[in-house]
Amino acid sequence: MRALSRKVEQLVNGREVSDGAGVRLQRVLNQSLQRRLDPFLMLDEFRSDNPDDYIAGFPSHPHRGFETVTYMLDGRMRHRDNAGNEGLLGAGGMQWMTAGRGIVHSEIPEQQDGLMHGFQLWINLPAADKMAAPSYRDIPAVDIPQWQDADGNTLKLLAGRFDGRQGAIERPVTDPLYLDIALRPGNRLWLPLPSSHHAFLYLYQGAVQAADSVMGERQLAVLDNDGDGIELLNGSAESRLLVLAARPLNEPIAQWGPFVMNTRQEIEQAMEDYSEGRF
């Protein structure tokens, strides 16, 4: 039986915002898409060769109730938290942080060879795990599976399972899949995706046809759930895109800035706990 391709339900253009201490970035997934793309809460792209756009970084700030995933293509991200952890995330590496019941951390981007480019993704936690102990892992590029397929496309598996391989991170409840793919000019690629999972693509370089829709650079494509995967057709130059899919939680979402819980009362408790130094 021939596999059925999902279609693009919506194409979304990101918007430039300022966050942290004046960091300029492109926000491509925001609160308007949180329910449709549950459990994904946010996706930001930061890309600049001008240090003034990001040099002040993200000074100490709190999180509760979700996970943050920072993935660097170029440059570095220096981080530390109130549990005494600190590290330097390098090019090609990923940090997966579970904020759980509360963490306060800082993130300072740094250029390397004049370049700074990366992404931050927020993934919701189920209600049962929102008050778990916070944790994080720094995963260097060498520990993230990367391979070429028979057509010369390069695939990098940051999270989940794909093509018989296991990514650097697995989460049993949301079962996230996180791929970074470089498509060679003119190539086709079939990507199987579970119909039970919400899924989207983010094209950060080139031009790609996803099913019957043409994506432009720095566009997000929301995929419908009617199909076994998505067929990609690349243009005349190399293209690069992120592929994200995860099982929805189907739980209420209450967000106030860096806190994501299930009810307003839980948000008010988070604000009180943070102000009273209980994180």
Coordinates of C-alpha atoms in Angstrom, one line a residue, residues 20-230:
G20 CA 16.4 38.8 27.5
A21 CA 18.6 41.8 27.7
G22 CA 17.7 43.0 24.2
V23 CA 18.5 39.9 22.2
R24 CA 17.1 40.1 18.7
L25 CA 15.6 36.9 17.5
Q26 CA 13.0 35.4 15.2
R27 CA 10.0 33.9 17.0
V28 CA 8.3 31.3 14.7
L29 CA 6.1 29.4 17.1
N30 CA 4.3 31.3 19.8
Q31 CA 1.2 31.1 22.0
S32 CA -1.2 31.2 19.0
L33 CA 0.0 27.8 17.9
Q34 CA 0.4 26.1 21.3
R35 CA -2.8 24.2 21.2
R36 CA -2.6 23.2 17.6
L37 CA 1.0 22.0 18.0
D38 CA 0.7 20.7 21.6
P39 CA 3.1 19.8 23.3
F40 CA 5.3 22.4 21.5
L41 CA 5.1 25.8 23.2
M42 CA 7.7 28.0 21.4
L43 CA 10.5 28.0 18.8
D44 CA 13.0 30.9 18.5
E45 CA 15.8 31.2 15.9
F46 CA 18.7 33.4 16.8
R47 CA 21.1 34.2 13.9
S48 CA 23.4 37.2 13.6
D49 CA 27.0 38.1 12.8
N50 CA 26.5 41.3 14.7
P51 CA 27.4 40.9 18.4
D52 CA 25.3 43.9 19.3
D53 CA 22.2 41.8 18.5
Y54 CA 22.8 39.4 21.4
I55 CA 25.9 40.3 23.4
A56 CA 24.0 41.0 26.6
G57 CA 22.3 37.6 26.4
F58 CA 19.7 36.3 28.7
P59 CA 20.5 37.2 32.3
S60 CA 19.3 35.1 35.2
H61 CA 15.6 34.2 34.8
P62 CA 13.2 31.5 36.1
H63 CA 11.3 28.6 34.4
R64 CA 8.7 26.2 35.7
G65 CA 6.6 23.4 34.1
F66 CA 8.3 22.6 30.8
E67 CA 11.5 21.7 29.0
T68 CA 13.9 23.9 27.0
V69 CA 16.0 22.6 24.2
T70 CA 18.8 24.8 22.9
Y71 CA 20.5 23.7 19.7
M72 CA 23.6 25.5 18.4
L73 CA 24.6 25.5 14.7
D74 CA 27.3 28.1 15.0
G75 CA 28.8 29.9 18.0
R76 CA 28.5 29.0 21.6
M77 CA 26.1 29.4 24.5
R78 CA 27.5 29.9 28.0
H79 CA 25.0 29.0 30.8
R80 CA 24.8 28.6 34.6
D81 CA 22.0 28.0 37.0
N82 CA 21.1 28.4 40.7
A83 CA 22.0 24.7 41.4
G84 CA 25.6 25.5 40.7
N85 CA 25.7 24.0 37.2
E86 CA 27.5 25.7 34.4
G87 CA 28.8 24.9 31.0
L88 CA 29.6 26.0 27.5
L89 CA 27.5 24.6 24.7
G90 CA 29.4 24.5 21.4
A91 CA 28.6 24.4 17.7
G92 CA 26.5 21.4 16.8
G93 CA 25.6 20.6 20.4
M94 CA 22.4 20.6 22.3
Q95 CA 21.3 21.4 25.9
W96 CA 18.1 19.7 27.1
M97 CA 16.9 21.3 30.3
T98 CA 13.9 20.1 32.4
A99 CA 12.7 23.1 34.4
G100 CA 10.3 21.0 36.4
R101 CA 9.3 22.6 39.7
G102 CA 11.7 25.6 39.1
I103 CA 15.1 26.7 38.0
V104 CA 16.8 30.0 37.6
H105 CA 19.5 30.2 34.9
S106 CA 21.3 32.5 32.6
E107 CA 22.3 32.0 28.9
I108 CA 25.0 34.2 27.2
P109 CA 25.5 33.7 23.4
E110 CA 29.1 34.0 22.1
Q111 CA 30.4 34.2 18.6
Q112 CA 32.8 31.7 17.1
D113 CA 34.7 32.6 13.9
G114 CA 32.3 35.5 13.5
L115 CA 29.2 33.3 13.6
M116 CA 26.3 32.8 16.0
H117 CA 23.2 30.7 15.0
G118 CA 20.9 28.5 16.9
F119 CA 17.4 27.6 18.1
Q120 CA 15.5 27.4 21.4
L121 CA 12.5 25.1 21.6
W122 CA 10.1 24.8 24.5
I123 CA 8.2 21.5 25.1
N124 CA 5.5 21.2 27.6
L125 CA 5.6 18.7 30.5
P126 CA 2.6 16.6 31.5
A127 CA 0.8 17.7 34.7
A128 CA 2.2 14.8 36.6
D129 CA 5.8 15.9 35.8
K130 CA 5.5 19.7 36.2
M131 CA 6.8 19.7 39.7
A132 CA 9.6 17.1 39.2
A133 CA 13.2 18.0 40.2
P134 CA 14.9 20.2 37.6
S135 CA 17.7 18.8 35.5
Y136 CA 19.8 19.4 32.4
R137 CA 22.1 17.7 30.0
D138 CA 24.7 19.2 27.7
I139 CA 25.1 17.0 24.7
P140 CA 28.1 17.7 22.4
A141 CA 27.8 17.3 18.6
V142 CA 29.8 14.0 18.7
D143 CA 27.1 12.4 20.8
I144 CA 24.2 13.3 18.4
P145 CA 23.6 10.6 15.7
Q146 CA 24.3 12.0 12.2
W147 CA 24.4 10.1 8.9
Q148 CA 23.9 10.3 5.2
D149 CA 21.1 8.4 3.4
A150 CA 21.5 6.7 0.0
D151 CA 20.8 10.0 -1.8
G152 CA 23.4 12.0 0.1
N153 CA 21.0 13.9 2.3
T154 CA 22.4 14.5 5.8
L155 CA 20.2 13.7 8.8
K156 CA 20.9 14.6 12.5
L157 CA 18.8 13.0 15.2
L158 CA 18.6 15.2 18.3
A159 CA 15.7 13.4 20.0
G160 CA 13.5 10.3 19.5
R161 CA 13.9 7.3 17.2
F162 CA 14.2 7.4 13.4
D163 CA 15.4 5.1 10.7
G164 CA 16.4 2.4 13.2
R165 CA 18.4 4.9 15.2
Q166 CA 18.0 6.4 18.7
G167 CA 18.5 10.1 19.3
A168 CA 20.4 11.7 22.1
I169 CA 17.2 12.2 24.2
E170 CA 14.0 10.2 24.6
R171 CA 10.9 11.2 26.5
P172 CA 8.2 8.4 27.0
V173 CA 5.1 10.6 27.4
T174 CA 5.5 13.2 24.6
D175 CA 7.8 10.9 22.5
P176 CA 9.4 13.9 20.7
L177 CA 11.2 13.5 17.4
Y178 CA 13.7 16.3 16.6
L179 CA 15.6 16.1 13.3
D180 CA 17.9 18.6 11.5
I181 CA 18.1 17.7 7.8
A182 CA 20.3 19.0 5.0
L183 CA 18.8 18.2 1.6
R184 CA 21.0 18.0 -1.5
P185 CA 19.9 20.0 -4.6
G186 CA 16.9 18.4 -6.5
N187 CA 16.5 15.5 -4.0
R188 CA 13.3 14.0 -2.8
L189 CA 12.9 12.6 0.7
W190 CA 10.1 10.7 2.4
L191 CA 9.9 11.3 6.2
P192 CA 7.7 8.8 8.1
L193 CA 5.8 10.5 11.0
P194 CA 3.4 8.9 13.4
S195 CA -0.2 10.0 12.7
S196 CA -0.7 10.2 16.5
H197 CA 1.9 13.1 16.7
H198 CA 1.5 16.8 16.0
A199 CA 4.2 17.8 13.6
F200 CA 5.8 20.9 11.9
L201 CA 8.7 21.8 9.7
Y202 CA 10.9 24.9 10.0
L203 CA 13.0 25.7 6.9
Y204 CA 16.0 27.9 7.8
Q205 CA 17.9 27.7 4.6
G206 CA 16.8 27.2 0.9
A207 CA 13.4 26.4 -0.7
V208 CA 11.5 23.2 -0.3
Q209 CA 8.2 21.8 -1.5
A210 CA 6.5 19.9 1.3
A211 CA 3.7 17.8 -0.1
D212 CA 2.0 20.3 -2.5
S213 CA 3.1 23.5 -0.7
V214 CA 6.2 25.5 -1.3
M215 CA 8.1 26.7 1.7
G216 CA 10.2 29.8 1.7
E217 CA 13.2 30.4 3.9
R218 CA 12.4 31.0 7.6
Q219 CA 8.9 29.7 7.3
L220 CA 7.2 27.2 9.6
A221 CA 4.8 24.6 8.1
V222 CA 2.1 23.1 10.3
L223 CA 1.4 19.6 9.0
D224 CA -2.1 18.0 9.2
N225 CA -2.5 14.6 10.9
D226 CA -3.9 12.8 7.9
G227 CA -1.0 10.6 6.6
D228 CA 1.9 8.4 7.3
G229 CA 4.6 11.1 6.8
I230 CA 5.6 13.9 4.6

